[in-house]
Coordinates of C-alpha atoms and ligand atoms in Angstrom, one line a residue:
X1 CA 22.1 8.1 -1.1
X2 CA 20.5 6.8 2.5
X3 CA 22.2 6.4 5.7
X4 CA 22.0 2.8 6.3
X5 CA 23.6 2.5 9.2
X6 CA 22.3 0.5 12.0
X7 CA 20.3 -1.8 9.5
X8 CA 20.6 -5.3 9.9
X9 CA 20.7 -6.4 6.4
X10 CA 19.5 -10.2 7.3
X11 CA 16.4 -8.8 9.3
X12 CA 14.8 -6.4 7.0
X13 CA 11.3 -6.6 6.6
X14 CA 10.3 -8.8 3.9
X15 CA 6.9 -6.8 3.2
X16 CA 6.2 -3.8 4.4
X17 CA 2.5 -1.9 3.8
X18 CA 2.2 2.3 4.1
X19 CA -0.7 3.7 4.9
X20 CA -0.3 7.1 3.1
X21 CA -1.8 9.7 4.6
X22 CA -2.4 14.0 5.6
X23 CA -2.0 14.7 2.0
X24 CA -5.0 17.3 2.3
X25 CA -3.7 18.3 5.9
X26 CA -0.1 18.9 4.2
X27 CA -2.2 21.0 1.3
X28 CA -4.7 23.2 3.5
X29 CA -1.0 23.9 6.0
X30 CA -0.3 25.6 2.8
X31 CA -3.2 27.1 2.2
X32 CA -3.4 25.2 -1.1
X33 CA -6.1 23.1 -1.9
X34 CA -6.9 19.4 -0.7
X35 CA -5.5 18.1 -4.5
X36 CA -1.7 19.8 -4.1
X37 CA -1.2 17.4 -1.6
X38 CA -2.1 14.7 -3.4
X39 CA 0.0 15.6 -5.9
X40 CA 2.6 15.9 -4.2
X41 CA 2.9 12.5 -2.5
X42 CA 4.0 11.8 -6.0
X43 CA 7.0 11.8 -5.2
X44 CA 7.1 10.7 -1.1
X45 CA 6.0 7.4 -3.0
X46 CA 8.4 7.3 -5.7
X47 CA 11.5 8.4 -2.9
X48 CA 9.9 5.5 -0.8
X49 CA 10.1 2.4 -3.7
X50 CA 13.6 4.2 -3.7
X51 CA 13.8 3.6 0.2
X52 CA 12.8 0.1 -0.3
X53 CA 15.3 -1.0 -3.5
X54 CA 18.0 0.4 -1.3
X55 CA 16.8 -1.5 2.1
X56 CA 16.1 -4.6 -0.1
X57 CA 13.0 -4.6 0.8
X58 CA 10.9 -7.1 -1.7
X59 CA 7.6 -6.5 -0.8
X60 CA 5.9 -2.6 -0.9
X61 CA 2.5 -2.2 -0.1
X62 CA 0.8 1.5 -0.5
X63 CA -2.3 2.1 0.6
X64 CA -4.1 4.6 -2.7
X65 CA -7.6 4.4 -2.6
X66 CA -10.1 2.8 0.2
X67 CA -13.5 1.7 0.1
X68 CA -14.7 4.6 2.2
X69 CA -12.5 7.2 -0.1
X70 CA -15.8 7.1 -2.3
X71 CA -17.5 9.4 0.0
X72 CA -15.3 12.7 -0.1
X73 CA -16.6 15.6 -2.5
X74 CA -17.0 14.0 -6.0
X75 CA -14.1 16.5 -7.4
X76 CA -11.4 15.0 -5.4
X77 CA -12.9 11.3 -6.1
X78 CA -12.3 12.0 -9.6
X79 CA -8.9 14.3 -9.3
X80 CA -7.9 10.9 -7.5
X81 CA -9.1 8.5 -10.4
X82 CA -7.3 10.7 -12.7
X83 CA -4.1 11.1 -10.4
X84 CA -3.6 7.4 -10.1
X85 CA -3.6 7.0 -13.9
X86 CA -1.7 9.7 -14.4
X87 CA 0.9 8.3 -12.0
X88 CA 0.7 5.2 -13.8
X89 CA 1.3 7.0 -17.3
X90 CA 4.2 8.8 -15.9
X91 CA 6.0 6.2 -14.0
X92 CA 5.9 2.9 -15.2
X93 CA 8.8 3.1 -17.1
X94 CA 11.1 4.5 -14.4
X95 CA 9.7 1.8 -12.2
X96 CA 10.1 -1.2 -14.7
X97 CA 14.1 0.0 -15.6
X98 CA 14.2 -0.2 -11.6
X99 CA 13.1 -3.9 -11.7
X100 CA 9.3 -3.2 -9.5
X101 CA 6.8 -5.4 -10.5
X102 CA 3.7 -3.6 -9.8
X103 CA 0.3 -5.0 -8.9
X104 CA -3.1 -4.0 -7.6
X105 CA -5.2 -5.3 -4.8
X106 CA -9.0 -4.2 -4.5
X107 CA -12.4 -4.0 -5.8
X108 CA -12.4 -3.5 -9.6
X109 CA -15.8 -2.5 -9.1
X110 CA -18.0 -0.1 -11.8
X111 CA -17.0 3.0 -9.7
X112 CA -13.2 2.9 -11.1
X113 CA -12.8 4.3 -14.7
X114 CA -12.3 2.3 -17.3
X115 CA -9.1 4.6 -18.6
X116 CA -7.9 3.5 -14.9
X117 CA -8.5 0.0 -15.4
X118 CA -6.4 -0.4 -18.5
X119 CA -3.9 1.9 -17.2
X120 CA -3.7 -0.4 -14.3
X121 CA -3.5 -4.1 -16.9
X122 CA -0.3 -2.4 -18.9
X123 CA 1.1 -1.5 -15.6
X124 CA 0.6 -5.3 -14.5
X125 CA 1.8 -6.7 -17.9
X126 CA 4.9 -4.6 -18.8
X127 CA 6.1 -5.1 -15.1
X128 CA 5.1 -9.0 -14.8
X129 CA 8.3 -10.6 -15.0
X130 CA 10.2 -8.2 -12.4
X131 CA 11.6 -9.2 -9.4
X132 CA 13.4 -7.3 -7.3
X133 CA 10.2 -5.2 -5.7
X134 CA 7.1 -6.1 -5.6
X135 CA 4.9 -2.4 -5.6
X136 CA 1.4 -3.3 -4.6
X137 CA -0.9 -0.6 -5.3
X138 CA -4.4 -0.9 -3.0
X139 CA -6.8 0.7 -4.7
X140 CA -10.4 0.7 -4.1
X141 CA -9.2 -1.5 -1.2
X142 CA -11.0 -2.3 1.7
X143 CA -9.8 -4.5 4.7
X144 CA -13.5 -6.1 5.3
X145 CA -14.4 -6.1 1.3
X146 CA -11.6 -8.5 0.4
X147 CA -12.4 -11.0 3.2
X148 CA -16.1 -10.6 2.3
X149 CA -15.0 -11.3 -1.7
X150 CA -12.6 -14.4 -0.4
X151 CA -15.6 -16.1 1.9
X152 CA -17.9 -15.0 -1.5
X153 CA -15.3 -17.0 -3.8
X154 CA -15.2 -20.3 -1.7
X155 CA -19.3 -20.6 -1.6
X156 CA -19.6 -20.0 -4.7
X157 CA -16.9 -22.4 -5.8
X158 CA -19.0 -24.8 -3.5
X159 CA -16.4 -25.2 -0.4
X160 CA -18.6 -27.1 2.2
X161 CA -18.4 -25.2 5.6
X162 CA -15.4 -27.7 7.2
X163 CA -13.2 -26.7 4.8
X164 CA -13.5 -22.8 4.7
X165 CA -10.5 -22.5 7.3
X166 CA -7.6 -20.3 7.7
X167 CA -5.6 -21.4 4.4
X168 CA -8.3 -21.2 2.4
X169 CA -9.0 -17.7 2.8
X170 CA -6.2 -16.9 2.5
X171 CA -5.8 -18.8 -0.7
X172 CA -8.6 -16.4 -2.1
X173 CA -7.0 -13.0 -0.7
X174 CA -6.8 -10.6 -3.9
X175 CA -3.1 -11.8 -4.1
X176 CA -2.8 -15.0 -2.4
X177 CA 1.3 -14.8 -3.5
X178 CA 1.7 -11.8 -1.1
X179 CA 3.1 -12.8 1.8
X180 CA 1.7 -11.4 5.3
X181 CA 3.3 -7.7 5.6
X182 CA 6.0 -7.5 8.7
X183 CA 5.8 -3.5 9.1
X184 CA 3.0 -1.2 8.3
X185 CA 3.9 2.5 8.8
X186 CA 1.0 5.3 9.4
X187 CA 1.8 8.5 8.8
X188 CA 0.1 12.1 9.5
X189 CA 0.0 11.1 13.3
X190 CA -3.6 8.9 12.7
X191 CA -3.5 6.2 14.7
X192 CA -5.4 3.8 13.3
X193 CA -6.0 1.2 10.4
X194 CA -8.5 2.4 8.4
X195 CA -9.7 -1.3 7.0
X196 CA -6.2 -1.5 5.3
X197 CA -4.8 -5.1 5.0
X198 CA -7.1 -6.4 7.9
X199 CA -6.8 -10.2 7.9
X200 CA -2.9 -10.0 6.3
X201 CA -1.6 -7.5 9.2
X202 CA -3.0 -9.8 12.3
X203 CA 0.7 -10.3 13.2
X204 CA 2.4 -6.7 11.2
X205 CA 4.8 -4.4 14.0
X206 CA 3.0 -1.0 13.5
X207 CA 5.1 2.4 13.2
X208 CA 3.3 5.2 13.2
X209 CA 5.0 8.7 12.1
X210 CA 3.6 12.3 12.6
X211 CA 5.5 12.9 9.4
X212 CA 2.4 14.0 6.7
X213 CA 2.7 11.6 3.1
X214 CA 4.0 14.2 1.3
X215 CA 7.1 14.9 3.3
X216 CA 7.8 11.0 3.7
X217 CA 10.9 10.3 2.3
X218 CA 13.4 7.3 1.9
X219 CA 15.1 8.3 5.6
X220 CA 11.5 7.8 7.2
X221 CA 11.7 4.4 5.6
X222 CA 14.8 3.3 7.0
X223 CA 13.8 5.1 10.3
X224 CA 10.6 3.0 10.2
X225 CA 13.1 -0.3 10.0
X226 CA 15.0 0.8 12.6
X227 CA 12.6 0.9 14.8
X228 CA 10.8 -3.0 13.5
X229 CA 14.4 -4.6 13.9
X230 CA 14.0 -3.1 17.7
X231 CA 10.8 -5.1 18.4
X232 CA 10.5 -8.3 19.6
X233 CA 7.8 -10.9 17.3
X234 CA 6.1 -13.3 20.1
X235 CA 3.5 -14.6 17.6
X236 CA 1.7 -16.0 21.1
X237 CA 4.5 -17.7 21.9
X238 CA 7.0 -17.7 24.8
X239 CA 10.8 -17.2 24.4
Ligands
LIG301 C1 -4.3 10.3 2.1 O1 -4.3 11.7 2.5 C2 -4.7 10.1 0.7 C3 -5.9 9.4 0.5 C4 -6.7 9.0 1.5 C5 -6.4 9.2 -0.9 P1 -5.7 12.3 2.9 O2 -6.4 12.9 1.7 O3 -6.5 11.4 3.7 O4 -5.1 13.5 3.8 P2 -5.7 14.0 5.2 O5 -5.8 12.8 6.1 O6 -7.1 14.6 4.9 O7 -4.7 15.1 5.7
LIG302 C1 -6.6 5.8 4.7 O1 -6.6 7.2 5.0 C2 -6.8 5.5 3.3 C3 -5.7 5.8 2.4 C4 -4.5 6.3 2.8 C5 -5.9 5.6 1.0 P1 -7.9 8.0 5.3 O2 -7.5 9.4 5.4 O3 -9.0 7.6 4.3 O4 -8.4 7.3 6.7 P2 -9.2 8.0 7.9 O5 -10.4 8.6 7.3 O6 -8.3 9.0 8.5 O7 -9.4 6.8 8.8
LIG303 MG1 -6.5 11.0 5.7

Protein backbone atom coordinates (compact mmCIF):
# COMPACT_ATOMS: atom_id res chain seq x y z
CA UNK A 1 0.00 0.00 0.00
CA UNK A 2 0.97 3.95 -0.43
CA UNK A 3 -0.66 6.83 1.06
CA UNK A 4 -1.80 8.70 -1.91
CA UNK A 5 -3.38 11.32 -0.54
CA UNK A 6 -2.97 14.74 -1.74
CA UNK A 7 -2.05 13.45 -5.32
CA UNK A 8 -3.68 14.94 -8.05
CA UNK A 9 -4.30 11.98 -10.29
CA UNK A 10 -4.65 14.31 -13.62
CA UNK A 11 -1.23 16.08 -12.88
CA UNK A 12 1.19 13.29 -12.24
CA UNK A 13 4.30 13.43 -13.86
CA UNK A 14 4.32 11.80 -17.03
CA UNK A 15 8.20 10.85 -16.89
CA UNK A 16 10.06 11.07 -14.10
CA UNK A 17 14.19 10.36 -14.12
CA UNK A 18 16.14 9.25 -10.56
CA UNK A 19 19.33 9.85 -10.13
CA UNK A 20 20.27 7.00 -7.64
CA UNK A 21 22.76 7.73 -5.46
CA UNK A 22 24.95 7.28 -1.62
CA UNK A 23 24.82 3.66 -2.19
CA UNK A 24 28.64 3.47 -0.92
CA UNK A 25 27.83 6.27 1.63
CA UNK A 26 24.76 4.11 2.89
CA UNK A 27 27.39 0.96 2.87
CA UNK A 28 30.60 2.56 4.63
CA UNK A 29 27.58 4.14 7.50
CA UNK A 30 27.47 0.54 8.05
CA UNK A 31 30.73 -0.18 8.05
CA UNK A 32 30.11 -2.57 5.18
CA UNK A 33 31.79 -2.23 2.07
CA UNK A 34 31.05 0.21 -0.94
CA UNK A 35 29.25 -3.09 -2.92
CA UNK A 36 26.40 -3.83 0.12
CA UNK A 37 25.08 -0.66 -0.85
CA UNK A 38 24.80 -1.36 -4.16
CA UNK A 39 23.21 -4.25 -3.50
CA UNK A 40 20.95 -3.12 -1.65
CA UNK A 41 19.41 -0.46 -3.88
CA UNK A 42 17.95 -3.59 -5.31
CA UNK A 43 15.33 -3.27 -3.89
CA UNK A 44 14.84 0.93 -3.34
CA UNK A 45 14.47 0.40 -7.27
CA UNK A 46 12.19 -2.33 -7.39
CA UNK A 47 9.86 -0.50 -4.30
CA UNK A 48 10.16 2.69 -6.64
CA UNK A 49 8.71 0.92 -10.29
CA UNK A 50 6.19 -0.09 -7.45
CA UNK A 51 5.88 3.73 -6.46
CA UNK A 52 5.41 4.62 -10.05
CA UNK A 53 2.65 1.61 -11.19
CA UNK A 54 0.74 2.83 -8.17
CA UNK A 55 1.16 6.85 -9.09
CA UNK A 56 0.57 5.94 -12.73
CA UNK A 57 3.45 7.18 -13.60
CA UNK A 58 4.32 5.88 -17.43
CA UNK A 59 7.62 6.92 -17.78
CA UNK A 60 10.75 5.77 -15.08
CA UNK A 61 14.01 6.81 -15.76
CA UNK A 62 17.03 5.38 -13.32
CA UNK A 63 20.16 6.61 -13.56
CA UNK A 64 22.76 2.92 -13.27
CA UNK A 65 25.83 3.51 -14.71
CA UNK A 66 27.56 7.02 -16.03
CA UNK A 67 30.26 7.66 -18.30
CA UNK A 68 32.57 8.81 -15.52
CA UNK A 69 31.53 5.55 -13.21
CA UNK A 70 34.48 3.92 -15.32
CA UNK A 71 36.97 5.56 -13.23
CA UNK A 72 36.26 4.06 -9.59
CA UNK A 73 38.46 1.01 -8.45
CA UNK A 74 38.19 -1.66 -11.25
CA UNK A 75 36.44 -4.25 -8.52
CA UNK A 76 33.46 -2.18 -8.12
CA UNK A 77 33.38 -1.39 -11.99
CA UNK A 78 33.01 -4.99 -12.43
CA UNK A 79 30.78 -5.90 -9.15
CA UNK A 80 28.61 -3.17 -11.06
CA UNK A 81 28.64 -4.95 -14.58
CA UNK A 82 27.84 -8.09 -12.78
CA UNK A 83 25.08 -6.42 -10.45
CA UNK A 84 23.18 -4.98 -13.36
CA UNK A 85 22.98 -8.40 -15.10
CA UNK A 86 22.26 -10.06 -12.24
CA UNK A 87 19.37 -7.66 -11.54
CA UNK A 88 18.28 -8.23 -14.98
CA UNK A 89 18.42 -12.19 -14.42
CA UNK A 90 16.49 -11.91 -11.32
CA UNK A 91 13.86 -9.42 -12.18
CA UNK A 92 12.61 -9.42 -15.51
CA UNK A 93 9.96 -11.60 -14.92
CA UNK A 94 8.47 -9.90 -11.92
CA UNK A 95 8.79 -6.74 -13.96
CA UNK A 96 7.09 -8.06 -17.28
CA UNK A 97 3.90 -9.82 -15.11
CA UNK A 98 3.86 -6.04 -13.79
CA UNK A 99 3.36 -4.74 -17.42
CA UNK A 100 7.19 -2.44 -17.44
CA UNK A 101 8.64 -2.32 -20.64
CA UNK A 102 12.23 -1.97 -20.01
CA UNK A 103 14.78 -0.16 -22.11
CA UNK A 104 18.32 1.13 -22.02
CA UNK A 105 19.81 4.39 -22.99
CA UNK A 106 23.74 4.85 -23.33
CA UNK A 107 26.91 3.96 -24.88
CA UNK A 108 27.07 0.28 -25.81
CA UNK A 109 30.55 0.72 -25.98
CA UNK A 110 33.45 -2.31 -25.76
CA UNK A 111 33.80 -1.53 -21.96
CA UNK A 112 30.27 -3.16 -21.16
CA UNK A 113 30.40 -7.14 -21.05
CA UNK A 114 29.11 -8.87 -23.55
CA UNK A 115 27.04 -11.31 -20.87
CA UNK A 116 25.52 -7.60 -20.00
CA UNK A 117 24.72 -6.86 -23.41
CA UNK A 118 22.57 -9.90 -24.11
CA UNK A 119 21.20 -9.75 -20.75
CA UNK A 120 20.13 -6.24 -21.59
CA UNK A 121 18.47 -7.51 -25.64
CA UNK A 122 16.14 -10.36 -23.66
CA UNK A 123 15.30 -7.76 -21.24
CA UNK A 124 14.33 -5.42 -24.24
CA UNK A 125 12.62 -8.20 -26.18
CA UNK A 126 10.57 -10.12 -23.57
CA UNK A 127 9.26 -6.69 -22.29
CA UNK A 128 8.74 -4.93 -25.85
CA UNK A 129 5.10 -5.03 -26.10
CA UNK A 130 4.37 -3.69 -22.39
CA UNK A 131 2.73 -0.65 -21.65
CA UNK A 132 1.87 0.41 -18.69
CA UNK A 133 5.65 1.65 -17.50
CA UNK A 134 8.15 2.42 -19.31
CA UNK A 135 11.67 1.39 -16.99
CA UNK A 136 14.47 3.11 -18.74
CA UNK A 137 17.64 1.86 -17.46
CA UNK A 138 20.77 4.50 -18.26
CA UNK A 139 23.64 2.66 -18.35
CA UNK A 140 26.92 3.68 -19.44
CA UNK A 141 25.04 6.95 -19.87
CA UNK A 142 26.44 10.23 -20.24
CA UNK A 143 24.47 13.64 -20.59
CA UNK A 144 27.31 15.18 -23.09
CA UNK A 145 28.10 11.51 -24.86
CA UNK A 146 24.53 11.11 -26.16
CA UNK A 147 24.30 14.69 -27.65
CA UNK A 148 27.91 14.16 -29.00
CA UNK A 149 26.52 10.53 -30.61
CA UNK A 150 23.11 12.45 -31.88
CA UNK A 151 25.32 15.58 -33.66
CA UNK A 152 27.69 12.30 -34.83
CA UNK A 153 24.59 10.50 -36.35
CA UNK A 154 23.16 13.58 -38.35
CA UNK A 155 26.79 14.33 -40.14
CA UNK A 156 27.32 11.26 -40.81
CA UNK A 157 23.91 10.71 -42.29
CA UNK A 158 24.91 13.82 -44.30
CA UNK A 159 22.44 16.53 -42.58
CA UNK A 160 23.69 19.97 -44.10
CA UNK A 161 24.34 22.40 -41.14
CA UNK A 162 20.68 24.41 -41.61
CA UNK A 163 18.96 21.51 -40.86
CA UNK A 164 20.77 20.19 -37.57
CA UNK A 165 18.15 22.14 -35.34
CA UNK A 166 16.35 21.40 -32.18
CA UNK A 167 14.01 18.47 -33.54
CA UNK A 168 16.52 16.84 -35.10
CA UNK A 169 18.60 16.17 -32.28
CA UNK A 170 16.28 15.22 -30.64
CA UNK A 171 15.17 12.85 -33.29
CA UNK A 172 18.61 11.10 -32.78
CA UNK A 173 18.54 11.00 -28.74
CA UNK A 174 19.22 7.26 -27.79
CA UNK A 175 15.37 6.98 -27.51
CA UNK A 176 13.83 9.60 -29.48
CA UNK A 177 10.18 7.98 -28.18
CA UNK A 178 10.94 9.14 -24.59
CA UNK A 179 9.35 12.08 -23.89
CA UNK A 180 11.27 15.03 -22.01
CA UNK A 181 11.21 13.88 -18.15
CA UNK A 182 8.90 16.39 -15.81
CA UNK A 183 10.62 15.38 -12.38
CA UNK A 184 14.12 14.27 -11.65
CA UNK A 185 14.76 13.32 -8.02
CA UNK A 186 18.43 13.38 -6.50
CA UNK A 187 18.98 11.61 -3.67
CA UNK A 188 21.95 11.28 -0.98
CA UNK A 189 21.79 15.19 -0.47
CA UNK A 190 24.25 15.78 -3.94
CA UNK A 191 23.12 18.59 -5.50
CA UNK A 192 23.85 18.31 -8.76
CA UNK A 193 23.35 16.56 -12.22
CA UNK A 194 26.11 14.59 -12.87
CA UNK A 195 25.68 14.68 -16.93
CA UNK A 196 22.36 12.65 -16.43
CA UNK A 197 19.69 13.47 -19.16
CA UNK A 198 21.30 16.90 -20.03
CA UNK A 199 19.55 18.09 -23.24
CA UNK A 200 16.06 16.04 -22.13
CA UNK A 201 15.89 17.77 -18.49
CA UNK A 202 16.30 21.60 -19.88
CA UNK A 203 12.70 22.17 -18.62
CA UNK A 204 12.55 18.92 -15.64
CA UNK A 205 11.33 20.37 -11.74
CA UNK A 206 14.25 18.99 -9.67
CA UNK A 207 13.70 17.38 -6.10
CA UNK A 208 16.39 16.67 -4.38
CA UNK A 209 16.20 14.19 -1.12
CA UNK A 210 18.90 13.69 1.59
CA UNK A 211 17.30 10.30 1.69
CA UNK A 212 20.57 7.72 0.51
CA UNK A 213 19.30 5.18 -2.66
CA UNK A 214 19.09 2.42 -0.59
CA UNK A 215 16.50 3.65 1.84
CA UNK A 216 14.35 5.21 -1.06
CA UNK A 217 11.18 3.84 -1.08
CA UNK A 218 7.75 4.13 -2.80
CA UNK A 219 6.61 7.06 -0.07
CA UNK A 220 9.75 9.18 -1.18
CA UNK A 221 8.26 8.76 -4.69
CA UNK A 222 4.99 10.02 -3.97
CA UNK A 223 6.65 12.67 -1.54
CA UNK A 224 8.77 13.67 -4.64
CA UNK A 225 5.17 14.26 -6.55
CA UNK A 226 3.89 16.14 -4.00
CA UNK A 227 6.20 18.38 -4.01
CA UNK A 228 6.28 18.76 -8.46
CA UNK A 229 2.34 19.15 -8.38
CA UNK A 230 3.42 22.33 -5.89
CA UNK A 231 5.59 24.06 -8.55
CA UNK A 232 4.61 26.25 -10.99
CA UNK A 233 6.09 25.30 -15.00
CA UNK A 234 6.68 28.91 -16.68
CA UNK A 235 8.59 27.35 -19.68
CA UNK A 236 9.76 31.34 -20.27
CA UNK A 237 6.49 32.27 -20.49
CA UNK A 238 4.30 34.71 -18.44
CA UNK A 239 0.92 33.68 -16.80
C1 LIG B 1 25.20 5.50 -6.73
O1 LIG B 1 25.78 5.38 -5.48
C2 LIG B 1 25.43 4.30 -7.60
C3 LIG B 1 26.33 4.53 -8.73
C4 LIG B 1 26.88 5.66 -9.03
C5 LIG B 1 26.63 3.39 -9.55
P1 LIG B 1 27.29 5.77 -5.24
O2 LIG B 1 28.14 4.56 -5.45
O3 LIG B 1 27.67 6.95 -6.04
O4 LIG B 1 27.26 6.14 -3.70
P2 LIG B 1 28.02 7.34 -3.00
O5 LIG B 1 27.62 8.59 -3.71
O6 LIG B 1 29.47 7.07 -3.12
O7 LIG B 1 27.53 7.31 -1.58
C1 LIG C 1 25.60 9.78 -10.54
O1 LIG C 1 26.14 9.52 -9.30
C2 LIG C 1 25.64 8.54 -11.39
C3 LIG C 1 24.71 7.50 -11.00
C4 LIG C 1 23.81 7.57 -10.05
C5 LIG C 1 24.81 6.29 -11.78
P1 LIG C 1 27.70 9.73 -9.00
O2 LIG C 1 27.89 9.34 -7.57
O3 LIG C 1 28.52 9.05 -10.01
O4 LIG C 1 27.86 11.30 -9.19
P2 LIG C 1 28.90 12.30 -8.52
O5 LIG C 1 30.26 11.70 -8.68
O6 LIG C 1 28.52 12.42 -7.08
O7 LIG C 1 28.69 13.58 -9.24
MG1 LIG D 1 27.56 8.94 -5.73
Amino acid sequence: MVDLDGIDPLRVPTHVGCVMDGNGRWAQKRGLPRTEGHAAGEEALLDAVEGALRLGIRWLTVYAFSTENWKRPADEVRYLMQFNEGILTRRRDELHERGVRIRFVGRRDWRVPKRLLRRMDQSLELTAANTTLTLTIAFNYGGRAEIVDAVRALVAAGTPADKIDERAIRRNLYDPEMPDPDLVVRTSGEYRISNFLLWELAYSELVFTDVLWPDFRREHLVEAVREFQQRDRRYGAVE
